[in-house]
Backbone as JSON Lines, residues from 0, in Angstrom:
{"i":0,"aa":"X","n":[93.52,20.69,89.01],"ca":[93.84,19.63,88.08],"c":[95.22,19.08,88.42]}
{"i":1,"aa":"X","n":[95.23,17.78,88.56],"ca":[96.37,17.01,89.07],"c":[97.22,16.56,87.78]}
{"i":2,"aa":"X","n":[96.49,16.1,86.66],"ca":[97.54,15.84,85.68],"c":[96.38,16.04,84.25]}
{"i":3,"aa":"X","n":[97.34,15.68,83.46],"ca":[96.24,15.74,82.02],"c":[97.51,14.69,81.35]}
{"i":4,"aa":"X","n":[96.4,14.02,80.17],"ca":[96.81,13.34,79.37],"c":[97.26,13.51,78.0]}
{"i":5,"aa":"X","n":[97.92,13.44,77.2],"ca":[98.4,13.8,75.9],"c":[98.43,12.7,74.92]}
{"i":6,"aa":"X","n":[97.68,12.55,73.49],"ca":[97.65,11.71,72.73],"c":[98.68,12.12,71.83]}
{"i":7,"aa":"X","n":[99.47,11.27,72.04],"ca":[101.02,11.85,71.12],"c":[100.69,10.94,69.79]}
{"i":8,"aa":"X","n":[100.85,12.28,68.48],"ca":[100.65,11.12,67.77],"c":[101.83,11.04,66.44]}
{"i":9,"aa":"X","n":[102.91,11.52,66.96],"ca":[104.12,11.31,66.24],"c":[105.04,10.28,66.52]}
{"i":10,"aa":"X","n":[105.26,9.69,65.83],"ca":[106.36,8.42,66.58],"c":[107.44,8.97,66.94]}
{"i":11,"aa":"X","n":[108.14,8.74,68.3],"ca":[109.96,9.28,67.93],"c":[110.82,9.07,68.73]}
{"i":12,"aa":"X","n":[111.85,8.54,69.09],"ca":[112.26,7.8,70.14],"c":[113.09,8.73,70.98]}
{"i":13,"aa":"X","n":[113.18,8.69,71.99],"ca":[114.25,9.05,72.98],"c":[115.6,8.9,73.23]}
{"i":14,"aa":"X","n":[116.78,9.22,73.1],"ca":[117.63,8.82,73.54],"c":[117.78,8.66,75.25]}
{"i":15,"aa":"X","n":[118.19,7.55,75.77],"ca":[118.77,7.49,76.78],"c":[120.11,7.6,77.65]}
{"i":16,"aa":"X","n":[120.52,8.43,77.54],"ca":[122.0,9.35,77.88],"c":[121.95,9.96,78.76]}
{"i":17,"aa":"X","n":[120.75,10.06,79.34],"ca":[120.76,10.96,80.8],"c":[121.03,12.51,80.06]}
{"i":18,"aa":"X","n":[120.91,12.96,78.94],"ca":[120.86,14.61,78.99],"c":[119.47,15.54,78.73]}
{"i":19,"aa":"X","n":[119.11,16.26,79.22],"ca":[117.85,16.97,78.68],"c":[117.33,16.96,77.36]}
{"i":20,"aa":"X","n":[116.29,16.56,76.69],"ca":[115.61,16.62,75.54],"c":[114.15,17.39,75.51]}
{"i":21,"aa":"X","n":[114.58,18.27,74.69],"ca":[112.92,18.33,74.57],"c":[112.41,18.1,72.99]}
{"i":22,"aa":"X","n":[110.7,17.84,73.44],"ca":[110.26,17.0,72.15],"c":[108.74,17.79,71.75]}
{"i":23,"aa":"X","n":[108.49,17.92,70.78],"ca":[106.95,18.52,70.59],"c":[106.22,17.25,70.2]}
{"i":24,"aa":"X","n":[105.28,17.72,70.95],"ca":[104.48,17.01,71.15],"c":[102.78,17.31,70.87]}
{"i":25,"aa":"X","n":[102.9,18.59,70.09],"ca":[101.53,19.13,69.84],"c":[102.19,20.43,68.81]}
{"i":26,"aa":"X","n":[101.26,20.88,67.77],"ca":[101.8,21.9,67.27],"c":[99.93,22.29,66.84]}
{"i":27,"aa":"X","n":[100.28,23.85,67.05],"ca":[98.4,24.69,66.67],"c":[98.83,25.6,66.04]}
{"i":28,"aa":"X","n":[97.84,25.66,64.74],"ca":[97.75,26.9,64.28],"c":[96.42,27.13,64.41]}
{"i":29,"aa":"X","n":[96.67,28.73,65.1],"ca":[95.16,29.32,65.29],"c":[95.13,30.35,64.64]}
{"i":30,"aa":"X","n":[93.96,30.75,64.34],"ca":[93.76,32.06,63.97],"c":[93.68,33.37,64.96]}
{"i":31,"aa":"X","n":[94.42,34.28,64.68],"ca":[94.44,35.1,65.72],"c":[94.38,36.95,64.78]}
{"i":32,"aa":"X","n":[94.19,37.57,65.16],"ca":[93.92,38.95,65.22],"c":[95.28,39.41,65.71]}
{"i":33,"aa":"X","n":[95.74,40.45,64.52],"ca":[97.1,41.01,65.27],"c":[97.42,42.7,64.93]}
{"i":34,"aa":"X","n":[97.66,42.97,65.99],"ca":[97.38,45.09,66.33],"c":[98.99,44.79,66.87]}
{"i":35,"aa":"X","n":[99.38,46.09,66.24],"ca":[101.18,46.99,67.25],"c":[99.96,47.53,68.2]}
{"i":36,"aa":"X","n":[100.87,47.62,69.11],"ca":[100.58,48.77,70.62],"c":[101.93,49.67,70.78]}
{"i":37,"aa":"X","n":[101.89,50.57,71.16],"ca":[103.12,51.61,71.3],"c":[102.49,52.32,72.77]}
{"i":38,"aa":"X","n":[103.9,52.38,73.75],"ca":[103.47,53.3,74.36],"c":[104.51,54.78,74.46]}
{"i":39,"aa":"X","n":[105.11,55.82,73.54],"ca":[106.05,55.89,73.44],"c":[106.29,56.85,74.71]}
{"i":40,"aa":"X","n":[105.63,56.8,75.6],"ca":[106.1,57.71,76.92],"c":[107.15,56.71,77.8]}
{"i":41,"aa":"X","n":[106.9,55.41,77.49],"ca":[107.8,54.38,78.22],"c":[108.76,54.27,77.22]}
{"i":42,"aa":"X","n":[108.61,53.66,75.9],"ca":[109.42,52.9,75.01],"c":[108.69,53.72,73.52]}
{"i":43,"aa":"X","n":[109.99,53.79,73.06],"ca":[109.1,54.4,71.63],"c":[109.71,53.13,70.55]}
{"i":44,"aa":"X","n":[109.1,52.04,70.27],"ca":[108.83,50.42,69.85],"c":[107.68,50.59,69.83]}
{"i":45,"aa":"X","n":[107.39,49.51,68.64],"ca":[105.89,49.27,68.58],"c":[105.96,48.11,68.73]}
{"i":46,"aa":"X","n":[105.05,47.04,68.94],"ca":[105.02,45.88,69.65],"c":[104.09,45.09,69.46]}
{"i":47,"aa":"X","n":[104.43,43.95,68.22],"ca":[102.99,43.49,68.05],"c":[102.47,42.56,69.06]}
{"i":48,"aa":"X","n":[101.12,42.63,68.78],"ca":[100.42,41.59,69.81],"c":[99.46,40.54,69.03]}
{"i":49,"aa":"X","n":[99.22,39.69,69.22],"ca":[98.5,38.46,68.76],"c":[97.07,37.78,69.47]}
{"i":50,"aa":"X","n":[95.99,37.92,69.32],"ca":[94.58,37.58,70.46],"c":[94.12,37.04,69.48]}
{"i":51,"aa":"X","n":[93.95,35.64,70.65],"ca":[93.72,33.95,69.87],"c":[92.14,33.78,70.67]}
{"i":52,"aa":"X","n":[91.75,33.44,69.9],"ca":[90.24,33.05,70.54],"c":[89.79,31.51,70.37]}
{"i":53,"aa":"X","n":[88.76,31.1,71.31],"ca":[88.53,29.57,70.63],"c":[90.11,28.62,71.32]}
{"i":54,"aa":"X","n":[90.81,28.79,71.81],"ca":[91.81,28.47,72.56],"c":[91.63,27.4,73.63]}
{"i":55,"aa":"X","n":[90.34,27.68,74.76],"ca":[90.48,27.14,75.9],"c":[90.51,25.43,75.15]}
{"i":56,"aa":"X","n":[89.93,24.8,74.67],"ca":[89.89,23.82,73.73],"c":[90.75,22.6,73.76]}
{"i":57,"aa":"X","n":[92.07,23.64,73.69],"ca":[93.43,22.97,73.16],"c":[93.88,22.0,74.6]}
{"i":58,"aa":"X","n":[93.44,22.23,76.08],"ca":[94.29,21.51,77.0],"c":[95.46,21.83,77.01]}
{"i":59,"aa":"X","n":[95.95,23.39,77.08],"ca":[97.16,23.93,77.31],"c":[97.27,24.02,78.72]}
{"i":60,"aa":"X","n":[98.44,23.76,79.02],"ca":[99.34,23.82,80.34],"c":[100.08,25.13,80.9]}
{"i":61,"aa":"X","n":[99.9,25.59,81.59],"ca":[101.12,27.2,81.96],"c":[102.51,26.48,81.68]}
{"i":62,"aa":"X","n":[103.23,27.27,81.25],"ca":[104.57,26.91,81.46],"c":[105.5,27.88,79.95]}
{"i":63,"aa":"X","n":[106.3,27.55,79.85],"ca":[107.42,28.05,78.77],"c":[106.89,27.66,77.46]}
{"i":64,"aa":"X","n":[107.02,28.88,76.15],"ca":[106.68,28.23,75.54],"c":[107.65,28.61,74.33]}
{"i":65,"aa":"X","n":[107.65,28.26,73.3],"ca":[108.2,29.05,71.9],"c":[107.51,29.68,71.38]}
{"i":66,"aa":"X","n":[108.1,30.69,70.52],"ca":[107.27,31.45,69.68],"c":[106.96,31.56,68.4]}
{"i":67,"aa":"X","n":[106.58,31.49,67.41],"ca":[106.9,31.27,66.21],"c":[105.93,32.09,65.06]}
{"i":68,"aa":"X","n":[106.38,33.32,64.22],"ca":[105.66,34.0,63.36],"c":[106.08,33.87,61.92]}
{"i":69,"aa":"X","n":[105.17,33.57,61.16],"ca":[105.27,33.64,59.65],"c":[106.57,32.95,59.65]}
{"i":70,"aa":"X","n":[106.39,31.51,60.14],"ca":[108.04,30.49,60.36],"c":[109.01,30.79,60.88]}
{"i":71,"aa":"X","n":[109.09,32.09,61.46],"ca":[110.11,32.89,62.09],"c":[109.71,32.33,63.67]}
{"i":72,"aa":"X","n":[111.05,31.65,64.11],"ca":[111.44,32.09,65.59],"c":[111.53,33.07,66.13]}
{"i":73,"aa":"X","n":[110.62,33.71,67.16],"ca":[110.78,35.14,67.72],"c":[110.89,35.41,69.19]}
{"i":74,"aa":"X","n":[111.12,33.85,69.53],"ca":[111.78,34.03,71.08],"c":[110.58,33.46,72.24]}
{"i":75,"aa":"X","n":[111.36,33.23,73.25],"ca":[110.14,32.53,74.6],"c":[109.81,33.3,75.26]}
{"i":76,"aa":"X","n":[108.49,32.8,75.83],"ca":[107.85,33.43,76.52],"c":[106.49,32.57,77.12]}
{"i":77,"aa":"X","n":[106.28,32.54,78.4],"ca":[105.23,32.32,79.61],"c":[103.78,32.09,79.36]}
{"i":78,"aa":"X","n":[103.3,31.21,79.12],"ca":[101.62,30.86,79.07],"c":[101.07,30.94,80.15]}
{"i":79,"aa":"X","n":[100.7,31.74,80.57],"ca":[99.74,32.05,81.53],"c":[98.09,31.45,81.57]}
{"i":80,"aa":"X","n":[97.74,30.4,81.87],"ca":[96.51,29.61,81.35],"c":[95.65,30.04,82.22]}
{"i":81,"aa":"X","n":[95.98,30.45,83.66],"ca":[94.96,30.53,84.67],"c":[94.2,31.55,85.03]}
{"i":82,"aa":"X","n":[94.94,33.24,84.37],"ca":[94.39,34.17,84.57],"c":[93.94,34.64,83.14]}
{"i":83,"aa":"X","n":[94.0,34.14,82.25],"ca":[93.18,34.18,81.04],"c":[91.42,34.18,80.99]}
{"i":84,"aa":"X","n":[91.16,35.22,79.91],"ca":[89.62,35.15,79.52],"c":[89.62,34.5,78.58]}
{"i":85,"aa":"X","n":[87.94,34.85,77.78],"ca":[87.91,33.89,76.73],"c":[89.22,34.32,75.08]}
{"i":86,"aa":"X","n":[90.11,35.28,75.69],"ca":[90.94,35.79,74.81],"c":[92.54,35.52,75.23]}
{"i":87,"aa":"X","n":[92.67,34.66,74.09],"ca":[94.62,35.22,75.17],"c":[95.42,35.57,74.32]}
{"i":88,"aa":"X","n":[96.21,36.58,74.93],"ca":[96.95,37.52,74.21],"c":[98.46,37.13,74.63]}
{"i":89,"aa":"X","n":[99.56,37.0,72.96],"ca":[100.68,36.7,72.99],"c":[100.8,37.62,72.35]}
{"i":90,"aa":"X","n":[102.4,38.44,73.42],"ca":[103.73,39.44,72.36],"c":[104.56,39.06,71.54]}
{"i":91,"aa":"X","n":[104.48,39.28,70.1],"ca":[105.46,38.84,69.77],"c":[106.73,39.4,69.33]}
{"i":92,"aa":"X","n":[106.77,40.52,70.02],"ca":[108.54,41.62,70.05],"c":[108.02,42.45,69.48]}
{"i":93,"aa":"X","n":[108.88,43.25,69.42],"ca":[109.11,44.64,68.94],"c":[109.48,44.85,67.29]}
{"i":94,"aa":"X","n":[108.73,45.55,66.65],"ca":[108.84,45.65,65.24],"c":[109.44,46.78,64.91]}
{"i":95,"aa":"X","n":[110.53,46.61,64.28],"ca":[112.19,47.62,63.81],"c":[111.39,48.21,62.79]}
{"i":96,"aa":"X","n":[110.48,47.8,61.74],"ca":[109.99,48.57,60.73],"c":[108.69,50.02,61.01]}
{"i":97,"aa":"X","n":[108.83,49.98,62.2],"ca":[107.4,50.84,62.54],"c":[108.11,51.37,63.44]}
{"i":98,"aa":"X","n":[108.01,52.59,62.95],"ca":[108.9,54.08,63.63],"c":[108.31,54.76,64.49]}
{"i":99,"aa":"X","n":[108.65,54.93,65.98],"ca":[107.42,55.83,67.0],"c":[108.95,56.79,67.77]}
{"i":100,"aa":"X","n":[108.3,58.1,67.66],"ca":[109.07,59.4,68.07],"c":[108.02,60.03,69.2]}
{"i":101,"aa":"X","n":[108.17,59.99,69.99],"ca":[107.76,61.12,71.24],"c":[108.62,62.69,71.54]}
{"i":102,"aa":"X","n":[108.5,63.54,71.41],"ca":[109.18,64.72,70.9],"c":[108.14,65.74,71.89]}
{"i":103,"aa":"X","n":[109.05,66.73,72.72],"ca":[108.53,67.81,73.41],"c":[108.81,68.68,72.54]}
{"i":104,"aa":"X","n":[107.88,69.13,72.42],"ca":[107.96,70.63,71.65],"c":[108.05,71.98,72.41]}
{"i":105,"aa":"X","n":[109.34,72.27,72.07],"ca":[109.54,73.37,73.08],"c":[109.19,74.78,72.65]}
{"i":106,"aa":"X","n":[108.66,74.95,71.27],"ca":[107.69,76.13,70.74],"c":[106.3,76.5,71.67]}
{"i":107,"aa":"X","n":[106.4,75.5,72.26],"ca":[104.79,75.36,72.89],"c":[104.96,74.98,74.58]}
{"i":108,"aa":"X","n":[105.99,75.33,74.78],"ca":[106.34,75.24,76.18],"c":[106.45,76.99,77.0]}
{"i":109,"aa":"X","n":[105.72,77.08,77.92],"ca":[106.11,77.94,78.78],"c":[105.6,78.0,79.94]}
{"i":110,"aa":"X","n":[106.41,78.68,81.14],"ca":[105.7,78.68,82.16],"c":[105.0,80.23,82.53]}
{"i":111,"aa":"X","n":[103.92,80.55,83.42],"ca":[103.6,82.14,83.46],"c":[103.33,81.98,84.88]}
{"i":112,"aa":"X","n":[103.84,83.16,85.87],"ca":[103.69,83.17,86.63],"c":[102.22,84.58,86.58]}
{"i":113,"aa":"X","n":[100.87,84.63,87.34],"ca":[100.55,85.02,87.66],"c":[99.57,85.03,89.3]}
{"i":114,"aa":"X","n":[100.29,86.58,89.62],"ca":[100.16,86.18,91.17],"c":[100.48,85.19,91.88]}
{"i":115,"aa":"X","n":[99.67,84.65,93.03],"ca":[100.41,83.36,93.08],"c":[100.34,82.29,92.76]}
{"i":116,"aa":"X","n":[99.55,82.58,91.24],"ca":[99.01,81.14,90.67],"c":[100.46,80.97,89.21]}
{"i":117,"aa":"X","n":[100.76,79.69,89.57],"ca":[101.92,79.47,88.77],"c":[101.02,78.54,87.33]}
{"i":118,"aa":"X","n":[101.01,78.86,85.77],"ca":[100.46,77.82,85.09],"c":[102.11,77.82,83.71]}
{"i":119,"aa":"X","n":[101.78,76.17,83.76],"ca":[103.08,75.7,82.55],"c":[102.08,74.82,81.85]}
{"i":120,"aa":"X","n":[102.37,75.32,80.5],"ca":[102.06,74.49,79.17],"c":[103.11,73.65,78.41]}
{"i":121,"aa":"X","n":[102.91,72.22,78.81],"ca":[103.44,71.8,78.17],"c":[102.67,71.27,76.64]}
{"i":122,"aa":"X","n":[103.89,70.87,75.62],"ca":[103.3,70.09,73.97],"c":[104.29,68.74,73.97]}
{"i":123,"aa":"X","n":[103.8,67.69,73.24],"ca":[104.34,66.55,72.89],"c":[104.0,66.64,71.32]}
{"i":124,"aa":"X","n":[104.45,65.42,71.18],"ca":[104.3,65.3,69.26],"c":[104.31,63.79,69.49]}
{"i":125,"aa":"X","n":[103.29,63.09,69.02],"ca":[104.16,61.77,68.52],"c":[104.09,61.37,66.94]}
{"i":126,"aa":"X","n":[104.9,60.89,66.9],"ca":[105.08,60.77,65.18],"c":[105.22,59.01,64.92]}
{"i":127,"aa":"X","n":[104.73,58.68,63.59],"ca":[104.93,57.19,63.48],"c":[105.01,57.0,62.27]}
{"i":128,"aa":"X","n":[105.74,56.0,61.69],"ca":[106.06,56.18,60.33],"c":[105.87,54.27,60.19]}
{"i":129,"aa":"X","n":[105.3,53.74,59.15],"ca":[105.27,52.57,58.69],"c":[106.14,52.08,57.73]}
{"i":130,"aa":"X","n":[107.3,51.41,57.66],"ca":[108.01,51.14,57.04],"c":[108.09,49.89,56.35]}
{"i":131,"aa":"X","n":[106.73,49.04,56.72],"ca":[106.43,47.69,55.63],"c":[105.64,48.02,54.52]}
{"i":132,"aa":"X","n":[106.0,46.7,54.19],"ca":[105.15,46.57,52.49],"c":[103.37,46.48,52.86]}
{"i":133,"aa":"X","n":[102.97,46.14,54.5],"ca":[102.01,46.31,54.33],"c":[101.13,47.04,55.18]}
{"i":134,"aa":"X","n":[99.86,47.49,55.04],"ca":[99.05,48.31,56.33],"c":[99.11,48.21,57.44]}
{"i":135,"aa":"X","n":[99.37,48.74,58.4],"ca":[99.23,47.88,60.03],"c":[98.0,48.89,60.31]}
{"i":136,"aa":"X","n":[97.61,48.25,61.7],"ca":[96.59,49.17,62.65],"c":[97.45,48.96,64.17]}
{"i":137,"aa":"X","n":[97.87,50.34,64.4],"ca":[98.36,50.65,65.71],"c":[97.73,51.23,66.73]}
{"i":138,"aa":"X","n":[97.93,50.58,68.41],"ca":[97.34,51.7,69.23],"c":[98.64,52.23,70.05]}
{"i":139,"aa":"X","n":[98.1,53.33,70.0],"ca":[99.02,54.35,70.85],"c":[98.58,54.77,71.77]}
{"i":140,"aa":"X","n":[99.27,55.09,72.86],"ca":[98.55,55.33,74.39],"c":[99.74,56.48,75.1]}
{"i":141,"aa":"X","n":[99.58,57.24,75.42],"ca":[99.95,58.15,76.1],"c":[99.01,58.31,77.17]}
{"i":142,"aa":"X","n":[100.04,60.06,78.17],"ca":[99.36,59.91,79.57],"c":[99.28,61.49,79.81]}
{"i":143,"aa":"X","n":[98.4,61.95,80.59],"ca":[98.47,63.7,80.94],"c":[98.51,62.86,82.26]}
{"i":144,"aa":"X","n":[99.41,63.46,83.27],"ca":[98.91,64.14,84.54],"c":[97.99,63.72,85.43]}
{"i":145,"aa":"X","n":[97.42,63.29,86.24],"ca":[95.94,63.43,87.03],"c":[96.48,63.8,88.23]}
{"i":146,"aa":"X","n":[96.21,64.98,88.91],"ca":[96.42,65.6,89.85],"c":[95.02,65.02,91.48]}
{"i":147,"aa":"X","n":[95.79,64.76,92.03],"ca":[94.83,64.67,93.61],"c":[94.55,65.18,94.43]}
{"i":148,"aa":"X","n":[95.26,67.08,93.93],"ca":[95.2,67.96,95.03],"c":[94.18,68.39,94.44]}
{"i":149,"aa":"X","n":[93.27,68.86,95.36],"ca":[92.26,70.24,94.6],"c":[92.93,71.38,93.93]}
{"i":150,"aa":"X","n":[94.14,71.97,94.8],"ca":[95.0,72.93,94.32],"c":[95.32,72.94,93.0]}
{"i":151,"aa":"X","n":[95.8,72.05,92.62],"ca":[96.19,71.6,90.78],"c":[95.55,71.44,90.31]}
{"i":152,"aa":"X","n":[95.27,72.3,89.04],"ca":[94.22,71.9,88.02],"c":[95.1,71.16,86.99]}
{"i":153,"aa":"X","n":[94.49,70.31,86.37],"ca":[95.7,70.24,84.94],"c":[94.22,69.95,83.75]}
{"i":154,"aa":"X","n":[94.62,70.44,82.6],"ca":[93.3,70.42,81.76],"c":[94.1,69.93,80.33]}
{"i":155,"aa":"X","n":[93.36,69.45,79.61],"ca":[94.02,68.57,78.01],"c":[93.57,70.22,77.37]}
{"i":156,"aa":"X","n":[94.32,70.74,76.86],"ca":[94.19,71.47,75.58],"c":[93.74,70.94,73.99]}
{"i":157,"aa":"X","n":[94.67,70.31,73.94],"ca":[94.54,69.53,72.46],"c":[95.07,68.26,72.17]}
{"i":158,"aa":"X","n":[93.88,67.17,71.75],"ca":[94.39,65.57,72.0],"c":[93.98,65.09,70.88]}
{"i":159,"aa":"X","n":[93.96,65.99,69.54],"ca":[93.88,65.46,68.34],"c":[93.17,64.13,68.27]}
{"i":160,"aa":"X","n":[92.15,64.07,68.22],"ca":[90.98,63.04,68.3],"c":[91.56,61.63,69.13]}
{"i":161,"aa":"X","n":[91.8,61.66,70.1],"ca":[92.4,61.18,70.89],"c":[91.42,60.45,72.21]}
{"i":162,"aa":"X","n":[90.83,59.09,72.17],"ca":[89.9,58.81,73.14],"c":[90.58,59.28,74.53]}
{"i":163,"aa":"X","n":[89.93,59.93,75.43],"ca":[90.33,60.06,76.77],"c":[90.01,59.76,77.95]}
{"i":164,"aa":"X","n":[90.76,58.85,78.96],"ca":[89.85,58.96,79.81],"c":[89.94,59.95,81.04]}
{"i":165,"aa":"X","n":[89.85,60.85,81.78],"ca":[89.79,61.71,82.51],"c":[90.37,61.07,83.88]}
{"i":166,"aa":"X","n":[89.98,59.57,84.12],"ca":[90.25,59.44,85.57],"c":[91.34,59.16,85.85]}
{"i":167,"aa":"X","n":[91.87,58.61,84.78],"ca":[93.14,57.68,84.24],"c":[94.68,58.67,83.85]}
{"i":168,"aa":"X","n":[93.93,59.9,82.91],"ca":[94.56,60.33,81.91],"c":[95.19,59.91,80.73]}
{"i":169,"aa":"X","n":[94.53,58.92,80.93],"ca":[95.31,57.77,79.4],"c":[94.91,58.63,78.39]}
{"i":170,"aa":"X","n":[95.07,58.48,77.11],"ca":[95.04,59.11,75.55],"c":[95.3,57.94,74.79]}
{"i":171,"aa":"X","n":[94.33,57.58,73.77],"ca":[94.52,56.36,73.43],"c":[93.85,57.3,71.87]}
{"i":172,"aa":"X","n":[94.6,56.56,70.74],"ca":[94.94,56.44,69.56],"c":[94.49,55.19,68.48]}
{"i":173,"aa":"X","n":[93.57,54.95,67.92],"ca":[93.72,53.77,67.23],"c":[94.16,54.23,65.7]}
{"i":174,"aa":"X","n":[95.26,53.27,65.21],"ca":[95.12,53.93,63.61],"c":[95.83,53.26,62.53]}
{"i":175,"aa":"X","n":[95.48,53.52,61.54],"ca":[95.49,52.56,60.46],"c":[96.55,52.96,59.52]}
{"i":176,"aa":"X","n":[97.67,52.49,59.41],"ca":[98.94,53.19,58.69],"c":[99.12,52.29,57.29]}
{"i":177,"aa":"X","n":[98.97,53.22,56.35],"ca":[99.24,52.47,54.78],"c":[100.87,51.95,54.91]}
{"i":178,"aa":"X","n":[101.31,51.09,53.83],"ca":[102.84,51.66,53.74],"c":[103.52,52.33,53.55]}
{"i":179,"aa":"X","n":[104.67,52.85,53.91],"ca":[105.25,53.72,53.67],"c":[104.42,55.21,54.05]}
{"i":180,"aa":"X","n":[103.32,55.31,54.86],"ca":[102.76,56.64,55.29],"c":[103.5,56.79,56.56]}
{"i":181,"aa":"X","n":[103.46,58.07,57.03],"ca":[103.68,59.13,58.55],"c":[102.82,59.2,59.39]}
C-alpha cells in the first residue's frame, strides 16, 4: 500500500511558522478485554495489557502512537499493523497497585550428594497482593529448567495447579484477585 486517504472531519487550521505540529485527526474507542501479566522471574510488576478485536476496520497505519486509559495519559508506544492477527494487543504500563514477590525459599533448599549423582532442590514462592478497589484477573508465568543433556534430569515437584508445559518449562497461572486479597 502506497498511501491511504483520511476523511478529516474536524475543522482546524494550521499555523504556518515552519515548526512541528501535530494534529488528531481520528480518535477510537474500542472495546477491548484487559488481563495484568506478571512475569516475576524477570520483573516482579504486573502489567496490564489491552486485546482489541474488530480493529482491522479502522485503516490504521504503523507508526507512534499515544496512549490513553480511563482519560489518563499513559505514555507512547509503536503500532505494529503488519504483524498483527485478528487481535491486537496494547501495554499499557505497569500497575503500582498489584503487588508480585518472587521469594526463594531457603527452608526448602538443599543440595545431596549421593555417589556420583549430585541432586539440589530448589523452592520459589510467588506472592501477589491486589491493592485496588477492584477484581483483576492476572497471568503469571514462571520457568523450571529444561535440561538437553540426557545426564540431567530436572522434574517439577510441586506447581500448585499450575498449567505446564514440559517442553518449554513455562508454569502459567491464571487468577482472579478480589480487592484487597493475597
Amino acid at each position: 500500500q502506497t498511501q491511504v486517504r483520511f476523511d478529516i472531519r474536524l475543522p482546524f487550521s494550521v499555523e504556518s511558522d515552519g515548526q512541528l505540529k501535530t494534529v488528531e485527526i481520528a480518535r477510537y474507542n474500542l472495546p477491548a478485554t484487559f488481563a495484568y501479566h506478571s512475569v516475576p522471574k524477570l520483573d516482579q510488576g504486573a502489567f496490564l495489557k489491552a486485546s482489541l478485536t474488530s480493529w482491522e476496520d479502522l485503516n490504521l497505519l504503523p507508526g507512534e502512537m499515544n496512549l490513553f486509559f480511563e482519560g489518563t495519559y499513559v505514555g507512547k508506544s509503536f503500532l505494529e499493523t503488519r504483524n498483527t492477527g485478528d487481535t491486537l494487543n496494547l501495554s499499557l504500563g505497569r500497575d503500582e497497585k498489584i503487588i508480585v514477590d518472587r521469594i526463594r525459599l531457603k527452608d526448602f533448599t538443599r543440595k545431596q550428594l549421593l555417589g556420583n549423582k549430585v541432586t539440589e532442590s530448589r523452592s520459589w514462592e510467588i506472592r501477589l497482593r491486589n491493592n485496588k478497589s477492584e477484581a483483576v484477573r492476572i497471568r503469571i508465568q514462571d520457568q523450571v529448567p529444561v535440561s538437553s543433556n540426557k545426564e540431567i534430569e530436572i522434574s517439577v515437584i510441586e506447581k500448585s495447579e499450575a498449567g505446564f508445559n514440559s517442553q518449554t518449562g513455562i508454569l502459567t497461572w491464571e487468577i482472579n484477585l478480589a480487592p484487597g486479597e493475597s
